[in-house]
Coordinates of C-alpha atoms in Angstrom, one line a residue:
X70 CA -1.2 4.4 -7.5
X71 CA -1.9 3.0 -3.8
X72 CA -1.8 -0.4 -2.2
X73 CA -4.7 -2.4 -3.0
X74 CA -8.1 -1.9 -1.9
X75 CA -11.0 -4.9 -2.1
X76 CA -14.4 -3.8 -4.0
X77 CA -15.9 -4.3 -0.9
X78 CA -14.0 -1.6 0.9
X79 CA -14.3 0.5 -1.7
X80 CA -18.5 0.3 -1.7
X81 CA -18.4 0.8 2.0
X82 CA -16.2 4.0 1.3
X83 CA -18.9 5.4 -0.5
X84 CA -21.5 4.0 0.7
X85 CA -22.5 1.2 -2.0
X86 CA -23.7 -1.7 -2.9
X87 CA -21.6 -4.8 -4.2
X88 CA -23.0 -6.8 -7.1
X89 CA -20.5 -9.9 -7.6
X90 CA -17.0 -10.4 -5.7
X91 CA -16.5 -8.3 -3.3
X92 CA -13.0 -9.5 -2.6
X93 CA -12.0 -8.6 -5.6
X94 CA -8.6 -6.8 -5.5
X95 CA -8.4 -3.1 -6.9
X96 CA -5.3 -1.3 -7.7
X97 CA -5.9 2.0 -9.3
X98 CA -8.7 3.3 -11.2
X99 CA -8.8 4.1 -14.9
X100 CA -11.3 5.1 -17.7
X101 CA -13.6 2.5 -19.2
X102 CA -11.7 2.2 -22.2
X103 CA -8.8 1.8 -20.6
X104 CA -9.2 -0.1 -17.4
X105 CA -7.6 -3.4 -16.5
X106 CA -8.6 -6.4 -14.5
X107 CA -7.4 -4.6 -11.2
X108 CA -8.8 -1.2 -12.0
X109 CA -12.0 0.3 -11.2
X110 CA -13.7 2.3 -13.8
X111 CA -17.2 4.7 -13.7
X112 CA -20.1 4.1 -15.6
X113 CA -22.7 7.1 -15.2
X114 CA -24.9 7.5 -18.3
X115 CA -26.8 5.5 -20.8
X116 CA -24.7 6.5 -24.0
X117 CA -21.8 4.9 -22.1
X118 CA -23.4 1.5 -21.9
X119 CA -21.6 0.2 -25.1
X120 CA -18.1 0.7 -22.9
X121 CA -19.1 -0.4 -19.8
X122 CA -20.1 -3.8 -21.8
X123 CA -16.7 -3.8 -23.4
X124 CA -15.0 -2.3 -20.9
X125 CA -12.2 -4.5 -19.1
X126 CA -12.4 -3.0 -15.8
X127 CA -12.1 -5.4 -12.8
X128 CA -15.2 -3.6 -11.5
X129 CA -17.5 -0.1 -12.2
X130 CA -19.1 2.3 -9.7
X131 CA -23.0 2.3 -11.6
X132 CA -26.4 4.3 -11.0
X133 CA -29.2 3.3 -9.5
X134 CA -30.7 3.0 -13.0
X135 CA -27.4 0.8 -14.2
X136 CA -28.3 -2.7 -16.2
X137 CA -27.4 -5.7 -13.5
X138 CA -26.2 -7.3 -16.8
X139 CA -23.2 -5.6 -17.3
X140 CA -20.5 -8.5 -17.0
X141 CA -18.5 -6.9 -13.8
X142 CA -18.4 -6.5 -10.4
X143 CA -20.7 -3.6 -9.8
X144 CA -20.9 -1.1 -6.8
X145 CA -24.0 0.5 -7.3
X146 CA -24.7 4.1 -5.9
X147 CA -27.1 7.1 -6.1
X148 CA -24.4 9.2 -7.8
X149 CA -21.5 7.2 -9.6
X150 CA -19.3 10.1 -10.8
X151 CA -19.0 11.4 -7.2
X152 CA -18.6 8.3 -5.6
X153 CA -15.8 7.1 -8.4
X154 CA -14.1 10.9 -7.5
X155 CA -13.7 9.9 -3.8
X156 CA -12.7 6.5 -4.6
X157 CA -9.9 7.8 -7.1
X158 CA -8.9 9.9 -4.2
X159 CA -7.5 6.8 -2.3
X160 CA -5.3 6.2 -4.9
X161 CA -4.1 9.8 -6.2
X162 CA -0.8 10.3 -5.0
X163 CA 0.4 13.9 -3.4
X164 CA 0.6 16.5 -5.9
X165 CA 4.1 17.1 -4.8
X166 CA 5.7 16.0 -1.9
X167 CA 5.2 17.8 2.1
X168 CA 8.2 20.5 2.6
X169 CA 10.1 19.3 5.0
X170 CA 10.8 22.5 7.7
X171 CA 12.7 25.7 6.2
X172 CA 14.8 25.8 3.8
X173 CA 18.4 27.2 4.2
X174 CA 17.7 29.7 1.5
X175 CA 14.3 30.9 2.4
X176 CA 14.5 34.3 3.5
X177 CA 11.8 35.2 6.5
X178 CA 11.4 39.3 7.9
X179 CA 12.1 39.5 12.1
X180 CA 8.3 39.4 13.4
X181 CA 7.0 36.8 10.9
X182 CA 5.1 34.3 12.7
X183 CA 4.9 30.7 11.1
X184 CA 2.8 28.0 13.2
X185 CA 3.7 24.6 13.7
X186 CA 4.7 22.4 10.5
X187 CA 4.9 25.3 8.5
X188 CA 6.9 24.2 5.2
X189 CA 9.2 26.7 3.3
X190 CA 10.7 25.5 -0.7
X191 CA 13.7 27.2 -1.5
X192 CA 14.6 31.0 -2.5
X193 CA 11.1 31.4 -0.6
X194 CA 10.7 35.3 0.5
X195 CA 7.9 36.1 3.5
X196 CA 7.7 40.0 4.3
X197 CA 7.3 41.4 7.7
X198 CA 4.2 41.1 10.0
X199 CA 3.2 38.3 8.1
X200 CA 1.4 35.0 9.3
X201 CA 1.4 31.8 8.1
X202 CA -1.1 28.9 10.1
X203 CA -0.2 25.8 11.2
X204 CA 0.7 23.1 8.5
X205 CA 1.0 26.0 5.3
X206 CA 2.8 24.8 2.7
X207 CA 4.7 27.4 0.5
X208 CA 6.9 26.3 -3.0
X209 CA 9.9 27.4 -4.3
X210 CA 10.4 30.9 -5.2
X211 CA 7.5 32.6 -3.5
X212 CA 6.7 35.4 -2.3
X213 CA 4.8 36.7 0.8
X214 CA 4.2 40.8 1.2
X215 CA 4.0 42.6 4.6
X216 CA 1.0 42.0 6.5
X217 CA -0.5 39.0 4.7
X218 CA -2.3 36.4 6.8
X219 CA -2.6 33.1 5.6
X220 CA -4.4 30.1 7.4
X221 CA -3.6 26.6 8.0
X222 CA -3.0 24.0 5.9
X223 CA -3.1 25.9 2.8
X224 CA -0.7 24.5 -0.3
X225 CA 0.9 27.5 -1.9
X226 CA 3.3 25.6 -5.2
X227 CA 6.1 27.3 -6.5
X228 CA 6.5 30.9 -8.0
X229 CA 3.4 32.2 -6.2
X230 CA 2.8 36.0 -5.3
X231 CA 0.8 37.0 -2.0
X232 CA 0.8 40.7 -2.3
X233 CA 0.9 43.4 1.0
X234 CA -2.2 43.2 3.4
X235 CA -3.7 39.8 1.5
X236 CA -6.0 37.4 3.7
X237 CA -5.7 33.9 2.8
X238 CA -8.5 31.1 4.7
X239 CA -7.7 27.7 5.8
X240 CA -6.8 24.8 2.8
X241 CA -6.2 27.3 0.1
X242 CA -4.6 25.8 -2.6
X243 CA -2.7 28.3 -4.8
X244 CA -1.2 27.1 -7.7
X245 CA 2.3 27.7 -9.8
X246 CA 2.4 31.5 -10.9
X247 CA -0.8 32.7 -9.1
X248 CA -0.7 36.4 -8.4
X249 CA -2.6 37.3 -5.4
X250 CA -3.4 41.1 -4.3
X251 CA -1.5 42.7 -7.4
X252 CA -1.7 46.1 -8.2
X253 CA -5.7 47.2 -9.2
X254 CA -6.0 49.2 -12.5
X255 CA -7.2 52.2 -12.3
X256 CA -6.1 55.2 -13.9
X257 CA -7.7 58.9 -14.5
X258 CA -7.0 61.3 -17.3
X259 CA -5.4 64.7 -16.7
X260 CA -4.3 67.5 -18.5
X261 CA -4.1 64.2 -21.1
X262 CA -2.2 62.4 -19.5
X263 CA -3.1 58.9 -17.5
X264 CA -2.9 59.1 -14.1
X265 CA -2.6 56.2 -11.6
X266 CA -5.0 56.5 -9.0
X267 CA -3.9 54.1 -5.7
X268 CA -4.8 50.8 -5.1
X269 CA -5.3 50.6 -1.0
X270 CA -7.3 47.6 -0.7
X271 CA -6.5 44.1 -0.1
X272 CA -7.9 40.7 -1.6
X273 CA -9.7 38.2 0.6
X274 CA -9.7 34.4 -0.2
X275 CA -11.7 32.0 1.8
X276 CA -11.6 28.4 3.1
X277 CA -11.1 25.9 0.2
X278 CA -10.8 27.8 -2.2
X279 CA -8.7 26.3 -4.9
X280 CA -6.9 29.2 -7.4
X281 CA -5.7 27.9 -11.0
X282 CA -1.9 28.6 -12.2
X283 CA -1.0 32.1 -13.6
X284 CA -4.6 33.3 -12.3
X285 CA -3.8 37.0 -11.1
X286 CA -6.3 38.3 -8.5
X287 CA -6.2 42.0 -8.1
X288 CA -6.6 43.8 -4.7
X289 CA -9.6 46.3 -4.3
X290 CA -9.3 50.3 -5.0
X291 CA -10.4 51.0 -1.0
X292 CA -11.3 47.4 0.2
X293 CA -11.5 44.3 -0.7
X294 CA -11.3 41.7 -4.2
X295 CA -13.5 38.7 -2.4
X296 CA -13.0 35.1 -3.5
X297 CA -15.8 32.9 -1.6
X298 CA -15.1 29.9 0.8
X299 CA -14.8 26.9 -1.5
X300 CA -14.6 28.8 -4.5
X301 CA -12.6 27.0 -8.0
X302 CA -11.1 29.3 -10.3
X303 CA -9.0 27.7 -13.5
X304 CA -5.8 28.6 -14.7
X305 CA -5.1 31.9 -16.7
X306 CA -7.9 33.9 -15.3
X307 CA -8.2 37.5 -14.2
X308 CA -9.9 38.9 -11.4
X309 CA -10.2 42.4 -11.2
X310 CA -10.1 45.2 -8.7
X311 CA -13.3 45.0 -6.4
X312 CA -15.0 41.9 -7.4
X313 CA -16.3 39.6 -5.4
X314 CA -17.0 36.1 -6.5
X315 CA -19.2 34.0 -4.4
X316 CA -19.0 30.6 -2.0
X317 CA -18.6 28.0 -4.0
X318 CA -18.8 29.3 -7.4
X319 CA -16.4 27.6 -10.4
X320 CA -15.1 30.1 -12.8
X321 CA -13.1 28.6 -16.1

């Protein structure tokens, strides 16, 4: 968890108002049943009120709508489960630590550009003609094909694959095992026997878009697979050949 935060900065974070201390110290945030004195807690619909009475939370983020007889420092907002979300944020710490410049063992193809504060994890591999934007972060053991471009600030964890000709936006998060731009399947049958008919497209992924571990995201047959800007896919999905998923969409 992070240093402390007062109630008070915490409402004017998201834009609340304080009912009781303000002052009130916060050090992490926690569910209602288990929430401390120094925790902040969420309280967002009426068949929670039984908890939020018991609850032993220092303070909760509340509705509108929210009783004003609730027994705890209240921040009260038009939306309490998004406020408590960007609250929780303060405290969150990394997912895993920043790489720290290029490993020893990474092995990077003569004409690979990488911008500034590029990070590179051990045993990573990064084909020729490849770019990587300012501030990418790649994990341990991945792999970058020829001709990818990948945008800034993008968090790529460990075992990843970016297949040949792959377009990745800015803040792209792809997580452990992601397969990005394998092989389409497609096959045609002659003479009885299966034949593999080339996969020459490429997948696009937009800004924000967050991809779930071991989620394998085929390239297109001619063109593109298209994952919209801000998109959220879970882990274990597969995307195939051609589709196009749109901005912002959440697929589980």
């Amino acid at each position: 968890m992070g240093s402390a935060r007062s109630v008070g900065e915490l409402a004017r974070l998201v834009g609340g108002m304080v009912e009781g201390d303000e002052h009130h110290p916060i050090h992490g945030v926690a569910d209602l049943s288990g929430a401390g004195p120094n925790e902040i807690s969420f309280f967002a619909h009426p068949r929670y009120e039984g908890m939020a009475r018991q609850t032993k939370a220092g303070a909760l983020v509340v509705g509108s709508s929210a009783p004003k007889d609730l027994g705890r420092i209240r921040i009260r907002v038009a939306h309490p489960s998004a406020a408590f979300t960007q609250i929780a944020a303060l405290f969150a710490p990394p997912v895993s630590p920043p790489i720290s410049g290029i490993h020893p063992t990474a092995i990077v193809a003569e004409g690979v550009h990488l911008g500034r504060g590029v990070g590179l994890g051990p045993y990573v591999v990064i084909e020729e003609g490849t770019q990587v934007g300012e501030g990418t972060q790649i994990g341990a053991g991945s792999f970058v094909g020829r001709n990818v471009q990948i945008g800034g600030r993008c968090v790529i964890h460990p075992r990843v694959y970016v297949g040949e000709r792959s377009r990745i936006g800015n803040r792209v998060v792809l997580h452990a095992g992601a397969v990005v731009g394998a092989d389409g399947f497609g096959y045609e049958m002659k003479d009885g026997k299966h034949v593999k008919v080339p996969q020459l497209g490429y997948v696009q992924i937009d800004d924000d878009a967050e991809i779930g571990a071991n989620t394998t995201i085929d390239r297109g047959r001619f063109a593109r697979t298209h994952i919209g800007e801000g998109a959220k896919i879970d882990n274990l999905v597969m995307i195939a050949h051609n589709c196009v998923v749109g901005p912002h969409s959440v697929i589980v």
